[in-house]
XYZ file of C-alpha atoms in Angstrom:
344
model
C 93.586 108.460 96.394
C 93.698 111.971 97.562
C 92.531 114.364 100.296
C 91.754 118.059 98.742
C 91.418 120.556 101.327
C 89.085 122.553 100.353
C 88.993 126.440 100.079
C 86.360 126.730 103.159
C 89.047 125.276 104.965
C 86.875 121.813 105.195
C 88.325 118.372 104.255
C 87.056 116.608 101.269
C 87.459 113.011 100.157
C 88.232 112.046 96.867
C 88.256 108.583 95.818
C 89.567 108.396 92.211
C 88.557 104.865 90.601
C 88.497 103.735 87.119
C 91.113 106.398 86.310
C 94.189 103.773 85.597
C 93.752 100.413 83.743
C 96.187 97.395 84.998
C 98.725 97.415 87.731
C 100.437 100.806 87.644
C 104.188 102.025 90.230
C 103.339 105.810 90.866
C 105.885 108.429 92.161
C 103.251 109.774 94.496
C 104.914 112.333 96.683
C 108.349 114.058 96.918
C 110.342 115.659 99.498
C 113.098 117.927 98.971
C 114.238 120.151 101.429
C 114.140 117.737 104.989
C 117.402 118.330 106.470
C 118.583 114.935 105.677
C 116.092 112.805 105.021
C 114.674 113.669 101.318
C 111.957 111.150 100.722
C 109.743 109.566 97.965
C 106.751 108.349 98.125
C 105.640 105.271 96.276
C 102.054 103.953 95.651
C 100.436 101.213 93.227
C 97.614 100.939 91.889
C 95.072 98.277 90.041
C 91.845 97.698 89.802
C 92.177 94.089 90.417
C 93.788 92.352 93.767
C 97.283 92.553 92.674
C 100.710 92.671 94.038
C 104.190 94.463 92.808
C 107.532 93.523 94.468
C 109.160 97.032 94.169
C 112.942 95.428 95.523
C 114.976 95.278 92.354
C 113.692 98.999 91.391
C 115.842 102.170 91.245
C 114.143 105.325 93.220
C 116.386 107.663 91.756
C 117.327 111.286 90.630
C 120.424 109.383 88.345
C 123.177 111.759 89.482
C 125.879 110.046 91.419
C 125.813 106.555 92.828
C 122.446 105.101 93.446
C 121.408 101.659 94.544
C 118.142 99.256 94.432
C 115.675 99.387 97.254
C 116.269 96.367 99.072
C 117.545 92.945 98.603
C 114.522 90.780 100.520
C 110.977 91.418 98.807
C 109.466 94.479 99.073
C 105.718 94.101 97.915
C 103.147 96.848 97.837
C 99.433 95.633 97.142
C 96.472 97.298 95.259
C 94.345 97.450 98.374
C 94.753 97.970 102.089
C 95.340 94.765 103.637
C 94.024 94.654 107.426
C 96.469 92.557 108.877
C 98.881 95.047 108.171
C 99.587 98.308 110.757
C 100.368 100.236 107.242
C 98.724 101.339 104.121
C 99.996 98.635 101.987
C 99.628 100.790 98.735
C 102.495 102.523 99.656
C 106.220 102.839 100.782
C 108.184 105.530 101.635
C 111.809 105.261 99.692
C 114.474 107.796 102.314
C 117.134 108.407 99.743
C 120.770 109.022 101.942
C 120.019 107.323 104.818
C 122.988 104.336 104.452
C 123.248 101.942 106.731
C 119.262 101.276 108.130
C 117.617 98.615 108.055
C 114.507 98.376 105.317
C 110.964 97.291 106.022
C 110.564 94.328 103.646
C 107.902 91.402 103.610
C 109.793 89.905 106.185
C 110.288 92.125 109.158
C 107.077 95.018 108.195
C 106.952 97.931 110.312
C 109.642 97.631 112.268
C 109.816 101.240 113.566
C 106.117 101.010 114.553
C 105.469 104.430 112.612
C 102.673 102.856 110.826
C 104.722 103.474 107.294
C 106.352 100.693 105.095
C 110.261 102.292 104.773
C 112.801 101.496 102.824
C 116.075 103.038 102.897
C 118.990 103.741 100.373
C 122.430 104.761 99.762
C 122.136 107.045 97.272
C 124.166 110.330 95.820
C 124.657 112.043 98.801
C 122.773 115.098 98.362
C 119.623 113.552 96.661
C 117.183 115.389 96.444
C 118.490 119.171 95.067
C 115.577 121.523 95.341
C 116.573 123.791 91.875
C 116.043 122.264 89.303
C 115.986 118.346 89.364
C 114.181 114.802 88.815
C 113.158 111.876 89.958
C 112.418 108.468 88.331
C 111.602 104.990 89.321
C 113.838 102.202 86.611
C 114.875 99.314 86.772
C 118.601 100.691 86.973
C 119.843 104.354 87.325
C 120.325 104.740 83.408
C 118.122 106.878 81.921
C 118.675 105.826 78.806
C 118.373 102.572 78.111
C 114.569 102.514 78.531
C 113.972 101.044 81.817
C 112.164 103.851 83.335
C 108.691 103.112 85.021
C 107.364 106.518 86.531
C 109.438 110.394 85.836
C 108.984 113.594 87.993
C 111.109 116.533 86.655
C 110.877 119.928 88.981
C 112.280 123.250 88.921
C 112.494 126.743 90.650
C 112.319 128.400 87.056
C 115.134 130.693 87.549
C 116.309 130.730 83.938
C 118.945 129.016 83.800
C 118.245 125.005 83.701
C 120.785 122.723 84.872
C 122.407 120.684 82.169
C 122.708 117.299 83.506
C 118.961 117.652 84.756
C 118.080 118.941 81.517
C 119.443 115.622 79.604
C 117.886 113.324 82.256
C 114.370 115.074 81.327
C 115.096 114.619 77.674
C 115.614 111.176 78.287
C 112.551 110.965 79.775
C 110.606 112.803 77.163
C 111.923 110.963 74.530
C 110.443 107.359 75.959
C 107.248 109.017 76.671
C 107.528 109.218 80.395
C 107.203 112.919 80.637
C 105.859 115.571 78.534
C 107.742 118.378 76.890
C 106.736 122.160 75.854
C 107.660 123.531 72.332
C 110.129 126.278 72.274
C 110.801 126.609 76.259
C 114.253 125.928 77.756
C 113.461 122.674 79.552
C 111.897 124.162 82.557
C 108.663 125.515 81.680
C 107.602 121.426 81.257
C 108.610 121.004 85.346
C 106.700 120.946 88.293
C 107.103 124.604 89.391
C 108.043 124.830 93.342
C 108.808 128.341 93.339
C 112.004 131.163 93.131
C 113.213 129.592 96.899
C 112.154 126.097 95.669
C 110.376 123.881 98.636
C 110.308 125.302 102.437
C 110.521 122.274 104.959
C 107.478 121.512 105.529
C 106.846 121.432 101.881
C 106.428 118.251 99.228
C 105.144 118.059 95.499
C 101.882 115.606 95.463
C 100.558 114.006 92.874
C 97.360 115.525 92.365
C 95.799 112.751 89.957
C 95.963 108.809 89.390
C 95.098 109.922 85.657
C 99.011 109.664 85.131
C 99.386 111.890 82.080
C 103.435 112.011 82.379
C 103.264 115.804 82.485
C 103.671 118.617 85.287
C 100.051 118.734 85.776
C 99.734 115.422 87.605
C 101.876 117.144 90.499
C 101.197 120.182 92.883
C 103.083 121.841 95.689
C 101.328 121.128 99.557
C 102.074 122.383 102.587
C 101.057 118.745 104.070
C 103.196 115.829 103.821
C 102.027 112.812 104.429
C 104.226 110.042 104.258
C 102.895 106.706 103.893
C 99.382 107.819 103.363
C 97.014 109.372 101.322
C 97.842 112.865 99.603
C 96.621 115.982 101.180
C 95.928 119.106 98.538
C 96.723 122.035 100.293
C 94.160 125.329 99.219
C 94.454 128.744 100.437
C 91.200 128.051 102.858
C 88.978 130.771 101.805
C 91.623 133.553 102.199
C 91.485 133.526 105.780
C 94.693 133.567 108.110
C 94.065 130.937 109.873
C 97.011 128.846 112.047
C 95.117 125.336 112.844
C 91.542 124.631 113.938
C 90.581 122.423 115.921
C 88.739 119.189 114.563
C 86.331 119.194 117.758
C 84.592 121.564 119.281
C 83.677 119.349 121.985
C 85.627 116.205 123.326
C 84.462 113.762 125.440
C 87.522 112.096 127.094
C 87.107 109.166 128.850
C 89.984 107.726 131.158
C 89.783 103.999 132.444
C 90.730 104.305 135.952
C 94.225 102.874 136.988
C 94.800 103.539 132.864
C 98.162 105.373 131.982
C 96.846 106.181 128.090
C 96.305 109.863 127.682
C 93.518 111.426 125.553
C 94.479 114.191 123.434
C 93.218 117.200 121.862
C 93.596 117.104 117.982
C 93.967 119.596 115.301
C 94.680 120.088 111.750
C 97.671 122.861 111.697
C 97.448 125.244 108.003
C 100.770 126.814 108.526
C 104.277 125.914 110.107
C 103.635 126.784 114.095
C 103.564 126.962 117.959
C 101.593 125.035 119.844
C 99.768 125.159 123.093
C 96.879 124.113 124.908
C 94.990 125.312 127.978
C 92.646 123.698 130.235
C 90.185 125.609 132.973
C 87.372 124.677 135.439
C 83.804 126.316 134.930
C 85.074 129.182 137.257
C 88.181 129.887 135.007
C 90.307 128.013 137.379
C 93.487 126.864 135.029
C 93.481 122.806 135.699
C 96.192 121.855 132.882
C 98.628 123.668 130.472
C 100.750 121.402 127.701
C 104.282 122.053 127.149
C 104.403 124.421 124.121
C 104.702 122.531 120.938
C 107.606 124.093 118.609
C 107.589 124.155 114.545
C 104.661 121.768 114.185
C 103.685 121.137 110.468
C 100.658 121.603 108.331
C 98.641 118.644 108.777
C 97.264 116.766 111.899
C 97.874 116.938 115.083
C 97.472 115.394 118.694
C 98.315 117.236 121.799
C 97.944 114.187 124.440
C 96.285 114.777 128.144
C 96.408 112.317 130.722
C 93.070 114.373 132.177
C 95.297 115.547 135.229
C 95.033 118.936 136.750
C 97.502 119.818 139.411
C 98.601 116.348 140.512
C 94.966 114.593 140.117
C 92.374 113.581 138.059
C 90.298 116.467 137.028
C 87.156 116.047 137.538
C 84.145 115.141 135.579
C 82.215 117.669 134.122
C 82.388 120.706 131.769
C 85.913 122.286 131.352
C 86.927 125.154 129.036
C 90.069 124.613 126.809
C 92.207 127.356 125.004
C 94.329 126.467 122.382
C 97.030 129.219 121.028
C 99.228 128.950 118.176
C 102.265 132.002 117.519
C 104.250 132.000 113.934
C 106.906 134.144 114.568
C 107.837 133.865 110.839
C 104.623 135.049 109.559
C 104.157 137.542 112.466
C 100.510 135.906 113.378
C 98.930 134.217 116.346
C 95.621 132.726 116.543
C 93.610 130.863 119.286
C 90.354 128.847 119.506
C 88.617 127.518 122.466
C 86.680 124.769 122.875
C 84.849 122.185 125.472
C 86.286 119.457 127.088
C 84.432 116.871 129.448
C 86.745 114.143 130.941
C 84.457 111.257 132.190
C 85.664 108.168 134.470
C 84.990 104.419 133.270
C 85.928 101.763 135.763
C-alpha cells in the first residue's frame, strides 16, 4: 500500500490489490543516512489471511557480522489486526542498535510508538549511503541461495564498490534483482543521488508488483516507519514549506481535562516550526515554542487552548503558522481559524 503525493500538492490513496499472488516478505523502505539508527522497513503481503514469523531471517547488507532478528517469534500478518496499536503488516528492523530489547509476539509495542521494532547487532556502520545493498535471507550468505527480497543502491559516481558489486551479482544471478547489459554494476541500482540520501531521506518501494529491479524503489523526502509509504512529488513546482491540513479547527477541551488539541500539518521540506494564536482584535492569546528541523511528513503542534494563564475563550480566534529553512533560504506562513469550544 502506498500514499502518492500528488503534484497539486494533494494526498492520494492508492490501494494496490491483486498485484502479488501468495504470501510475499517485502523490503519496503530503507534508511541510510540517520545518525545512528539506519533502518529497514519490512512488510508482507497475501491475499489470503496469512501469517509469516520473520525471527530466524537475516535483514542484512552482508558486510561484516550480522545476526537474525530475534530469538522469540516475530510474526507480521497480511492484514491489520485491530487488537493491535500497530500496523501488523509491518516491522521496522534498526540495524546497530545492540543491546535493545525487540518487539516480538510476546511483549508488542513496548515503546508505545505505535511501530512493531526489532533491533540488531549488525556491522557497525550498516547502512553506507554510496554504493550498497540490502537483502532479507535466511543467513548473511549471499550465495548459497537463501535470499528472499534484494535492494541494491548507489550514488553513481563511477566507480562501484567491489564487495557491493559481488553481493549484487549474487543477487542477479538467483533472480532477485535485475541487471543492465554493458553498465558497470551501478546503472541497475536505485539511484539516490551524487551526495547519496540527506537525513530526512529513505528509498520507498513504489510498487507491490515486485519486479526485482530498481524501478520498484524511489527516493522520498517522507519516511514513514511502520506505516504506509509516502511518494514524495515536486507539488506543482511551488515552494511551499508545509500546509496546513485544516483551515478551520474546532477544538474542544473537556473541562478539568489535561489533553491538549493540536494544530496539524503536513511539512514538504526539512523546517522550523511555529504557531501563533490571536483574539478577533489581534490580541496574541498563545505562541508554541518554535519547532526545530521537523521532517517532511505530518505533523502536530499540541495546544492545551490556554492563553496567558487561562482558558481562552470560546469563539473565533486567528492562528498564524510560520515555517523558516535556513538551508534553503525560504520562509513561508499560512493562517488559519481556530475555535476552542468547552464540553463539561
Amino acid at each position: 500500500m502506498i500514499r502518492y503525493i500528488a503534484p497539486a500538492a494533494t494526498l492520494v490513496f492508492v490501494f494496490l490489490a491483486g498485484a502479488l499472488f501468495g504470501g510475499t516478505l517485502l523490503i519496503n523502505e530503507i534508511a541510510c543516512e540517520t545518525a545512528g539508527d539506519d533502518w529497514v522497513e519490512l512488510f508482507y503481503y497475501d491475499e489470503e489471511e496469512t501469517s509469516i514469523d520473520i525471527s530466524s531471517l537475516f535483514v542484512t547488507m552482508y558486510y561484516g557480522t550480522n545476526e537474525r532478528l530475534g530469538d522469540e517469534s516475530i510474526t507480521l500478518y497480511s492484514r491489520d489486526r485491530a487488537e493491535t496499536p500497530f500496523d501488523d503488516r509491518f516491522s521496522v528492523v534498526h540495524l546497530i542498535r545492540p543491546g535493545m530489547n525487540d518487539e516480538t509476539d510476546s511483549t508488542g509495542d513496548t515503546n508505545g510508538n505505535g511501530v512493531l521494532d526489532v533491533y540488531c547487532n549488525n556491522y557497525f556502520s550498516s547502512l553506507w549511503n554510496t554504493d550498497c545493498v540490502v537483502a532479507i535471507d535466511t543467513d548473511d550468505e549471499p550465495t548459497n541461495g537463501g535470499m528472499i527480497d534484494f535492494a541494491a543502491y548507489s550514488n553513481r559516481d563511477g566507480s562501484l564498490n567491489a564487495t557491493i558489486g559481488s553481493y549484487t551479482g549474487s543477487a542477479i544471478g538467483v533472480g532477485q534483482w535485475v541487471g543492465l547489459a554493458g553498465d558497470n554494476g551501478q546503472a541497475c541500482m536505485v539511484d539516490t543521488g551524487p551526495r547519496g540520501l540527506a537525513t530526512h531521506q529513505s528509498i520507498a518501494r513504489a510498487t507491490l508488483h515486485d519486479s526485482n529491479s530498481q524501478t520498484d524503489f524511489v527516493v522520498t523526502s517522507v519516511q514513514t516507519p511502520g506505516r504506509e509509504n509516502i511518494i514524495s512529488g515536486n507539488f506543482g513546482g511551488t515552494r511551499r514549506l508545509f500546509r496546513a491540513l485544516k483551515k478551520t479547527s474546532v477544538l474542544a477541551v473537556e473541562q478539568g481535562s489535561g489533553t491538549p488539541s493540536s494544530i496539524d500539518v503536513f511539512v514538504y521540506e526539512p523546517c522550523n516550526l511555529r504557531f501563533r494564536v490571536f483574539s478577533p482584535l489581534g490580541r496574541l492569546i498563545y505562541e508554541s515554542p518554535l519547532y526545530c528541523d521537523v521532517y517532511p511528513g505530518p505533523f502536530s503542534m499540541p495546544w492545551d487552548v490556554r492563553g496567558s494563564g487561562r482558558r481562552a475563550s470560546t469563539g473565533l480566534h486567528i492562528g498564524l503558522i510560520e515555517a523558516t529553512a535556513p538551508r534553503l533560504k525560504r520562509s513561508d506562513s499560512e493562517r488559519v481559524f481556530i475555535i476552542p469550544i468547552r464540553c463539561r
